[in-house]
Coordinates of C-alpha atoms and ligand atoms in Angstrom, one line a residue:
M19 CA -220.4 -104.0 1.6
A20 CA -220.2 -102.9 -1.8
A21 CA -217.3 -100.8 -1.3
F22 CA -215.9 -103.2 1.0
L23 CA -215.9 -105.7 -1.8
A24 CA -214.3 -103.6 -4.5
E25 CA -211.6 -103.4 -1.9
L26 CA -211.2 -106.7 -1.4
E27 CA -211.2 -107.5 -5.1
F28 CA -208.3 -104.8 -5.9
A29 CA -206.8 -105.9 -3.0
L30 CA -206.4 -109.5 -4.6
K31 CA -206.1 -108.8 -8.5
P32 CA -202.6 -108.7 -9.2
I33 CA -200.4 -106.0 -10.6
K34 CA -199.4 -106.1 -14.4
I35 CA -196.4 -104.8 -15.2
G36 CA -195.4 -104.1 -18.8
V37 CA -191.6 -103.7 -19.7
L38 CA -189.6 -101.5 -22.2
G39 CA -186.5 -103.7 -23.3
L40 CA -185.6 -107.0 -22.7
G41 CA -181.6 -106.4 -23.2
T42 CA -179.1 -107.3 -20.2
V43 CA -181.7 -105.4 -17.4
G44 CA -184.5 -106.2 -18.7
S45 CA -184.2 -109.7 -18.9
G46 CA -182.6 -109.9 -15.9
T47 CA -185.7 -107.9 -14.1
V48 CA -187.8 -111.1 -15.9
N49 CA -185.9 -113.7 -14.2
V50 CA -185.5 -111.9 -10.9
L51 CA -189.4 -111.3 -11.2
K52 CA -190.6 -114.6 -12.2
R53 CA -187.8 -116.4 -9.7
N54 CA -188.8 -115.0 -6.7
A55 CA -192.6 -114.2 -7.5
A56 CA -193.9 -116.0 -4.3
E57 CA -191.8 -114.1 -2.1
I58 CA -191.8 -111.0 -4.0
A59 CA -196.1 -111.3 -3.4
R60 CA -195.5 -112.1 0.5
R61 CA -194.2 -108.2 0.5
A62 CA -196.2 -106.3 -1.9
G63 CA -199.2 -108.0 -0.3
R64 CA -200.1 -108.7 -4.0
E65 CA -199.4 -111.1 -6.9
I66 CA -196.8 -109.2 -9.3
I67 CA -196.9 -110.0 -13.5
I68 CA -195.6 -109.3 -16.4
T69 CA -198.7 -109.4 -19.3
R70 CA -196.4 -107.4 -22.3
A71 CA -192.8 -106.6 -23.6
S72 CA -191.2 -105.2 -26.1
A73 CA -188.3 -105.3 -27.6
K74 CA -186.5 -103.5 -31.2
D75 CA -185.8 -107.3 -32.6
L76 CA -188.4 -110.2 -31.3
T77 CA -186.2 -112.6 -33.3
K78 CA -182.9 -112.3 -31.0
Q79 CA -182.0 -115.0 -28.5
R80 CA -183.5 -113.8 -25.0
L81 CA -181.5 -114.3 -21.6
C82 CA -185.2 -114.8 -19.8
D83 CA -188.5 -117.0 -20.0
T84 CA -190.4 -114.8 -21.9
Q85 CA -193.6 -117.3 -21.9
G86 CA -197.2 -116.0 -20.5
I87 CA -195.8 -112.6 -21.9
V88 CA -197.2 -111.0 -24.9
L89 CA -193.8 -109.8 -27.0
T90 CA -194.3 -106.5 -29.2
T91 CA -191.8 -104.2 -30.8
D92 CA -193.7 -101.5 -30.6
P93 CA -193.4 -99.9 -26.8
L94 CA -196.9 -98.1 -27.5
D95 CA -198.1 -101.5 -27.0
V96 CA -197.1 -101.3 -23.6
I97 CA -197.4 -98.1 -22.4
N98 CA -201.1 -98.1 -24.1
D99 CA -202.4 -100.9 -22.6
P100 CA -205.1 -99.9 -20.0
E101 CA -204.5 -103.5 -18.3
I102 CA -201.0 -102.2 -17.3
D103 CA -200.2 -100.7 -14.2
I104 CA -196.4 -100.2 -13.9
V105 CA -194.2 -99.6 -16.8
L106 CA -190.6 -100.4 -16.9
E107 CA -188.5 -98.7 -18.8
L108 CA -185.7 -100.4 -19.4
I109 CA -184.5 -99.3 -22.8
G110 CA -181.7 -96.4 -21.9
G111 CA -181.0 -93.0 -24.0
A112 CA -182.7 -89.9 -23.3
G113 CA -183.8 -89.7 -26.4
V114 CA -187.0 -91.0 -28.0
V115 CA -187.7 -92.7 -23.9
K116 CA -188.7 -89.5 -22.4
D117 CA -191.9 -89.7 -24.8
M118 CA -192.5 -92.9 -24.0
V119 CA -192.4 -92.2 -20.1
L120 CA -194.1 -89.0 -20.8
T121 CA -196.7 -90.8 -22.6
A122 CA -196.7 -93.7 -19.7
I123 CA -197.4 -90.5 -16.9
A124 CA -199.9 -89.7 -19.2
N125 CA -201.8 -92.7 -19.5
G126 CA -201.6 -92.7 -15.3
K127 CA -199.1 -95.8 -15.0
H128 CA -196.6 -95.8 -12.8
V129 CA -193.0 -95.7 -14.0
V130 CA -190.2 -98.1 -12.8
T131 CA -186.7 -96.7 -14.9
A132 CA -183.0 -97.9 -14.2
N133 CA -182.3 -94.8 -16.9
K134 CA -179.5 -92.4 -15.1
S135 CA -179.2 -90.4 -18.5
L136 CA -183.0 -89.6 -18.7
I137 CA -183.5 -88.8 -15.0
A138 CA -180.2 -86.6 -14.7
L139 CA -181.5 -84.5 -17.9
H140 CA -185.0 -84.9 -17.6
G141 CA -186.2 -85.3 -14.4
N142 CA -187.8 -81.7 -13.3
E143 CA -190.0 -81.9 -15.8
I144 CA -190.6 -86.0 -15.5
F145 CA -191.3 -85.8 -11.9
A146 CA -193.5 -82.5 -12.6
K147 CA -195.3 -83.9 -14.7
A148 CA -195.7 -87.5 -12.6
S149 CA -196.5 -85.3 -9.6
E150 CA -199.5 -83.8 -11.3
K151 CA -200.8 -87.6 -12.4
G152 CA -200.4 -88.4 -9.2
V153 CA -198.2 -91.4 -9.8
I154 CA -194.6 -92.8 -9.1
V155 CA -190.8 -92.7 -11.2
A156 CA -189.2 -94.8 -8.7
F157 CA -185.3 -94.8 -10.4
E158 CA -183.2 -96.4 -7.8
A159 CA -181.8 -98.7 -10.6
A160 CA -180.3 -95.5 -12.1
V161 CA -177.4 -94.9 -9.5
A162 CA -174.9 -97.5 -8.5
G163 CA -176.5 -101.2 -9.6
G164 CA -178.1 -103.0 -7.0
I165 CA -176.9 -101.0 -4.1
P166 CA -180.0 -99.3 -2.4
I167 CA -178.2 -96.0 -2.4
I168 CA -181.4 -93.4 -3.4
K169 CA -183.3 -95.3 -0.5
A170 CA -180.7 -94.7 2.3
I171 CA -180.1 -91.3 1.1
R172 CA -183.7 -90.3 0.5
E173 CA -185.2 -92.2 3.7
G174 CA -182.6 -93.7 5.8
L175 CA -180.6 -90.6 6.3
S176 CA -183.3 -88.1 5.9
G177 CA -182.8 -86.4 9.4
N178 CA -179.3 -85.2 8.7
Q179 CA -177.7 -82.8 6.8
I180 CA -175.6 -84.2 4.2
Q181 CA -172.2 -82.6 3.7
W182 CA -170.7 -84.5 1.4
L183 CA -170.6 -88.0 -0.4
A184 CA -167.7 -89.3 -2.5
G185 CA -168.7 -92.8 -4.9
I186 CA -167.1 -95.2 -7.2
I187 CA -170.0 -95.1 -9.3
N188 CA -169.0 -96.1 -12.7
G189 CA -168.4 -100.4 -12.1
T190 CA -166.8 -100.0 -15.9
G191 CA -164.5 -97.6 -15.1
N192 CA -163.4 -98.7 -11.6
F193 CA -163.0 -102.5 -13.5
I194 CA -161.0 -101.1 -16.3
L195 CA -158.5 -99.1 -13.3
T196 CA -158.1 -102.2 -11.1
E197 CA -157.2 -104.4 -14.2
M198 CA -154.9 -102.0 -15.2
R199 CA -153.0 -101.7 -11.5
D200 CA -153.4 -105.3 -10.5
K201 CA -152.6 -107.0 -13.8
G202 CA -150.9 -104.5 -15.9
R203 CA -154.0 -105.0 -18.4
N204 CA -154.1 -102.2 -21.2
F205 CA -156.9 -100.0 -21.5
D206 CA -158.4 -101.6 -24.4
D207 CA -158.8 -105.0 -23.9
V208 CA -160.5 -104.4 -20.3
L209 CA -162.9 -102.4 -21.6
A210 CA -164.0 -105.2 -24.4
E211 CA -164.7 -107.5 -21.8
A212 CA -166.8 -104.8 -19.6
Q213 CA -168.7 -105.0 -22.8
A214 CA -168.9 -108.4 -23.5
L215 CA -170.1 -108.7 -19.7
G216 CA -173.1 -105.9 -20.4
Y217 CA -171.3 -103.3 -17.9
A218 CA -170.5 -100.5 -20.2
E219 CA -172.9 -98.2 -21.9
A220 CA -174.3 -98.7 -25.5
D221 CA -171.5 -95.9 -25.8
P222 CA -168.4 -96.9 -24.0
T223 CA -167.3 -93.2 -23.8
F224 CA -170.0 -92.4 -21.4
D225 CA -168.1 -94.8 -18.9
V226 CA -164.6 -94.3 -19.7
E227 CA -164.7 -89.6 -20.0
G228 CA -167.4 -89.8 -16.9
I229 CA -170.5 -88.4 -18.5
D230 CA -172.2 -91.7 -17.4
A231 CA -170.4 -91.3 -13.4
A232 CA -171.6 -87.2 -13.7
H233 CA -175.4 -88.4 -14.8
K234 CA -175.4 -90.5 -10.9
L235 CA -174.6 -87.9 -9.1
T236 CA -176.5 -85.5 -10.8
I237 CA -178.9 -87.7 -8.9
L238 CA -177.0 -88.4 -5.5
A239 CA -176.6 -84.5 -4.7
S240 CA -180.0 -83.6 -5.6
I241 CA -181.6 -86.2 -3.3
A242 CA -178.7 -85.5 -0.6
F243 CA -179.2 -81.5 -0.9
G244 CA -182.2 -81.4 -2.1
I245 CA -181.5 -79.1 -5.1
P246 CA -183.1 -79.6 -9.1
L247 CA -180.9 -81.9 -11.2
Q248 CA -178.3 -79.8 -12.9
F249 CA -176.3 -82.1 -15.0
D250 CA -174.8 -79.2 -17.5
K251 CA -173.3 -77.9 -13.9
V252 CA -171.0 -81.0 -13.2
Y253 CA -167.4 -81.1 -13.7
T254 CA -166.9 -84.0 -15.4
E255 CA -163.0 -85.7 -16.3
G256 CA -162.1 -89.5 -17.5
I257 CA -160.0 -92.2 -17.1
T258 CA -157.9 -92.2 -20.7
Q259 CA -155.6 -89.8 -19.1
I260 CA -154.3 -92.1 -16.1
T261 CA -151.2 -93.8 -16.9
R262 CA -149.6 -96.7 -15.4
T263 CA -146.5 -94.9 -13.9
D264 CA -149.2 -92.8 -12.1
V265 CA -151.0 -95.5 -11.0
E266 CA -147.5 -97.1 -9.3
Y267 CA -145.9 -93.6 -8.0
A268 CA -149.8 -93.3 -6.0
E269 CA -149.4 -97.3 -4.9
Q270 CA -145.9 -96.2 -3.5
L271 CA -147.2 -93.4 -2.0
G272 CA -149.9 -95.0 -0.5
Y273 CA -152.8 -94.5 -2.3
R274 CA -155.1 -95.4 -5.3
I275 CA -156.1 -94.0 -7.8
K276 CA -160.1 -94.4 -8.0
H277 CA -162.8 -92.4 -10.7
L278 CA -164.6 -90.5 -7.9
G279 CA -168.1 -88.4 -8.3
I280 CA -168.0 -86.1 -5.6
A281 CA -170.4 -83.8 -4.2
R282 CA -169.3 -81.2 -1.0
Q283 CA -172.2 -78.7 0.6
T284 CA -169.2 -75.7 1.7
S285 CA -170.3 -72.2 2.4
E286 CA -169.9 -70.7 -0.7
G287 CA -172.0 -73.2 -2.2
I288 CA -171.9 -76.9 -3.6
E289 CA -169.1 -78.6 -5.8
L290 CA -170.0 -81.4 -8.2
R291 CA -167.3 -82.8 -9.2
V292 CA -166.2 -86.6 -11.7
H293 CA -162.5 -86.8 -11.7
P294 CA -159.5 -89.7 -10.9
T295 CA -158.7 -89.2 -7.4
L296 CA -156.1 -90.2 -5.2
I297 CA -157.2 -91.8 -2.0
P298 CA -155.2 -93.1 0.9
E299 CA -155.1 -97.1 0.5
R300 CA -156.3 -97.6 4.1
R301 CA -159.4 -96.1 3.7
L302 CA -162.2 -99.1 2.7
I303 CA -164.0 -97.5 -0.6
A304 CA -160.2 -97.6 -2.0
N305 CA -160.0 -101.5 -1.7
V306 CA -163.5 -101.7 -4.0
N307 CA -162.2 -103.2 -7.0
G308 CA -163.7 -104.9 -10.1
V309 CA -167.0 -103.9 -11.3
M310 CA -168.4 -103.2 -8.0
N311 CA -169.3 -99.4 -6.8
A312 CA -169.6 -97.6 -3.0
V313 CA -170.5 -94.7 -2.1
L314 CA -169.6 -93.0 0.8
V315 CA -172.0 -90.2 2.8
K316 CA -171.2 -88.1 5.1
G317 CA -174.2 -86.7 7.7
D318 CA -174.2 -84.1 10.3
A319 CA -175.8 -86.6 12.5
V320 CA -175.0 -90.5 11.4
G321 CA -170.9 -89.0 10.3
A322 CA -169.9 -91.6 7.7
T323 CA -171.5 -93.8 6.0
L324 CA -170.4 -96.9 3.3
Y325 CA -172.8 -98.4 0.9
Y326 CA -171.1 -101.5 -1.2
G327 CA -172.7 -104.2 -4.4
A328 CA -172.3 -104.5 -7.3
G329 CA -173.1 -100.9 -9.9
A330 CA -173.6 -102.7 -12.8
G331 CA -174.8 -106.5 -14.3
A332 CA -178.1 -107.9 -15.1
E333 CA -179.1 -109.3 -12.0
P334 CA -177.9 -106.9 -9.2
T335 CA -179.9 -104.0 -11.6
A336 CA -182.9 -105.9 -12.0
S337 CA -182.6 -106.3 -7.7
A338 CA -183.0 -102.3 -7.3
V339 CA -185.7 -102.2 -10.1
V340 CA -187.8 -105.3 -8.6
A341 CA -187.4 -103.3 -5.4
D342 CA -189.2 -100.2 -7.0
V343 CA -191.7 -102.3 -8.2
I344 CA -192.5 -103.5 -4.7
D345 CA -192.3 -100.0 -3.3
I346 CA -194.7 -98.5 -5.8
V347 CA -197.6 -101.7 -5.1
R348 CA -197.1 -100.9 -1.0
A349 CA -197.8 -97.2 -1.6
L350 CA -200.8 -97.7 -4.5
T351 CA -203.4 -97.1 -1.8
S352 CA -201.6 -94.2 -0.3
D353 CA -202.6 -90.4 -1.0
P354 CA -200.1 -89.0 -3.5
E355 CA -199.6 -86.4 -1.5
N356 CA -198.1 -88.0 1.1
R357 CA -195.6 -90.8 -0.3
V358 CA -191.7 -90.5 -0.1
P359 CA -191.0 -87.3 -2.7
H360 CA -189.5 -88.3 -5.9
L361 CA -186.2 -86.2 -5.0
A362 CA -186.5 -86.6 -1.0
F363 CA -187.5 -82.9 -0.4
Q364 CA -190.6 -81.7 -0.9
A365 CA -191.0 -80.3 -4.3
D366 CA -191.5 -76.5 -3.7
S367 CA -188.9 -76.8 -1.2
L368 CA -186.1 -77.6 -3.5
A369 CA -182.9 -74.7 -2.6
D370 CA -181.7 -72.6 -5.1
I371 CA -178.0 -73.0 -3.9
P372 CA -175.3 -72.3 -6.2
L373 CA -173.2 -74.8 -7.7
L374 CA -169.5 -73.9 -7.9
S375 CA -167.5 -73.5 -10.7
S376 CA -164.1 -75.9 -10.8
D377 CA -162.2 -72.8 -10.2
R378 CA -163.7 -72.8 -6.9
F379 CA -163.1 -76.2 -5.8
N380 CA -160.9 -76.3 -2.4
T381 CA -159.0 -80.1 -2.9
A382 CA -155.2 -81.2 -2.5
Y383 CA -153.4 -82.6 -5.4
Y384 CA -150.5 -85.0 -7.1
L385 CA -148.3 -83.2 -9.9
R386 CA -145.9 -85.4 -12.1
L387 CA -143.7 -83.1 -13.7
N388 CA -140.3 -83.7 -15.7
A389 CA -137.5 -81.3 -14.8
E390 CA -133.7 -81.1 -15.2
D391 CA -131.2 -82.4 -12.9
K392 CA -129.6 -79.6 -11.8
P393 CA -129.0 -77.1 -9.0
G394 CA -132.2 -74.3 -8.4
V395 CA -134.6 -76.2 -10.1
L396 CA -136.8 -77.5 -7.3
A397 CA -136.5 -74.2 -5.6
D398 CA -137.9 -72.7 -8.8
V399 CA -141.0 -75.0 -8.3
T400 CA -141.3 -74.9 -4.6
R401 CA -141.2 -70.5 -4.8
I402 CA -144.2 -70.3 -7.6
M403 CA -145.8 -72.7 -5.2
A404 CA -145.1 -70.7 -1.9
A405 CA -146.4 -67.4 -4.6
H406 CA -149.5 -69.2 -4.9
N407 CA -150.0 -69.8 -1.6
I408 CA -149.6 -73.7 -2.5
S409 CA -148.4 -76.0 0.8
I410 CA -146.7 -78.7 0.0
E411 CA -147.2 -81.8 1.7
A412 CA -144.0 -84.1 0.2
I413 CA -141.8 -84.2 -2.9
I414 CA -139.9 -86.7 -4.1
Q415 CA -137.4 -86.9 -7.0
K416 CA -137.3 -90.0 -8.9
E417 CA -134.6 -92.1 -11.3
P418 CA -134.5 -90.3 -14.5
S419 CA -136.5 -93.4 -17.4
K420 CA -133.5 -94.7 -19.6
G421 CA -132.2 -92.8 -22.2
E422 CA -133.7 -89.7 -20.7
T423 CA -131.9 -86.9 -18.9
A424 CA -135.3 -85.1 -17.3
V425 CA -136.4 -86.7 -14.0
P426 CA -139.7 -87.1 -12.9
I427 CA -140.6 -85.2 -9.7
I428 CA -143.8 -86.0 -8.2
M429 CA -145.4 -83.4 -5.6
L430 CA -148.5 -83.8 -3.3
T431 CA -150.2 -80.4 -1.8
Q432 CA -152.1 -79.9 0.7
I433 CA -155.8 -78.7 0.4
T434 CA -155.9 -75.0 -2.2
L435 CA -158.1 -73.3 -4.4
E436 CA -158.6 -74.7 -8.1
Q437 CA -157.5 -71.6 -9.1
E438 CA -154.1 -70.7 -7.5
M439 CA -153.3 -74.7 -9.1
N440 CA -153.8 -73.7 -12.4
A441 CA -152.1 -70.4 -12.1
A442 CA -148.8 -72.2 -10.4
I443 CA -149.2 -75.0 -12.8
A444 CA -149.1 -73.0 -15.9
D445 CA -146.2 -70.8 -14.4
I446 CA -143.9 -74.3 -13.8
E447 CA -144.7 -75.2 -17.2
A448 CA -143.5 -71.9 -18.3
L449 CA -139.5 -72.6 -16.6
Q450 CA -137.1 -73.2 -19.2
T451 CA -136.1 -76.0 -16.7
V452 CA -139.5 -78.0 -17.3
T453 CA -140.3 -80.4 -19.8
G454 CA -143.6 -81.1 -21.0
K455 CA -147.2 -81.2 -19.3
I456 CA -147.8 -81.4 -15.9
N457 CA -149.8 -84.5 -14.7
R458 CA -152.0 -83.3 -12.1
I459 CA -154.7 -85.9 -9.9
R460 CA -156.5 -84.8 -7.5
M461 CA -156.5 -86.0 -4.3
E462 CA -159.0 -86.2 -1.4
T463 CA -158.5 -87.9 2.2
L464 CA -162.0 -88.6 2.9
G465 CA -161.7 -88.1 6.3
Ligands
HSE14 N1 -172.4 -98.6 -17.7 C1 -172.6 -98.7 -16.3 C2 -171.7 -98.7 -15.3 C3 -173.6 -99.8 -16.2 O1 -170.2 -99.4 -15.9 O2 -171.4 -98.9 -14.0 C4 -174.8 -99.2 -14.5 O3 -174.9 -97.7 -14.3

């Protein structure tokens, strides 16, 4: 009887949440948890309430209603509060925040985080500590904002061998490329707008140099292939070198340029790469515009599957945070051994599969070079390509720009080893008749 009553009391007791950070995502999460409280309680089987929150500056105007929440500037007041069951880490960054999360775990608290750099850089250690303590660290919001891509790969596709995945996983970058293509706007203008809308990272070079996408790809690859998190092995290239000229030529050839994170399992190992990519405009993912994200996942049983939604912003990200909170509440009474593993595969079954260096990548290419307009130039270029075993798919010569004598030549190649392409580019750039550097963009059919 006493045990039954204790269980009943546990079932009726509200779950108490502490929030670290009341910025864009923190405020969005408070709003969603409050607005949908009744619906959330019906799903979780328990009332979920926010009791404490920390923010750097308490005088700042908030975008959420903090009534009923005890505010503090010290995150430790939240982390060390014995009443709190789940800590939401919504500060971001991988420095001091790592210690906060480890302290929360040591205090026996479950953690929900939207922090991709924290998970990509320190996830192996954090999950090991969480497993020792029997607590959950949930991170759905860390990848692709509101799209439940972690749950889809970790649970929905768990019967498959994942062959590859490719995603538009940085909303700011996609917003910039879309505005450049559709409206001819310049890079800096669009970036400033993305910052004002709260999409961009605190350091926006993380968005435009591909670091944010590399963090997210690290996480996706780990749960797709059952490998430890290895951010330092991701080949990363940003969008700052993309010009309107290339966007227009790509379009004339039936392609769009998208900034993709690609993870592919090959017989030699795994390719992990983030770079601008030409993709056929007829693919659904080529038509994902603005701040929207999309991830294409190919499993051996299911085939290709596509997940689409808002990749950044207050409430889309809050949607993922709150879903994690509900998952944790539902799992509270389960045996920690029988919960969904943090990285989809049992921790002692993660595989040591080699991650390939970029010269071992296999991909097709778009090349743009400037050459003299005289007999034999194209013959020289194609001879070099043949010598490196590179098959040309298409080649076109454009009109020279006003006042220029050199003509732009655009080439599309078939799939080739990157090492061969690097050597071919060096040989072509060394020709007397070719001026300047060759602009190269990788190309994928995603078929
Ligand atoms: N800066 C990120 C983006 C936010 O633009 O996608 C969401 O992770």
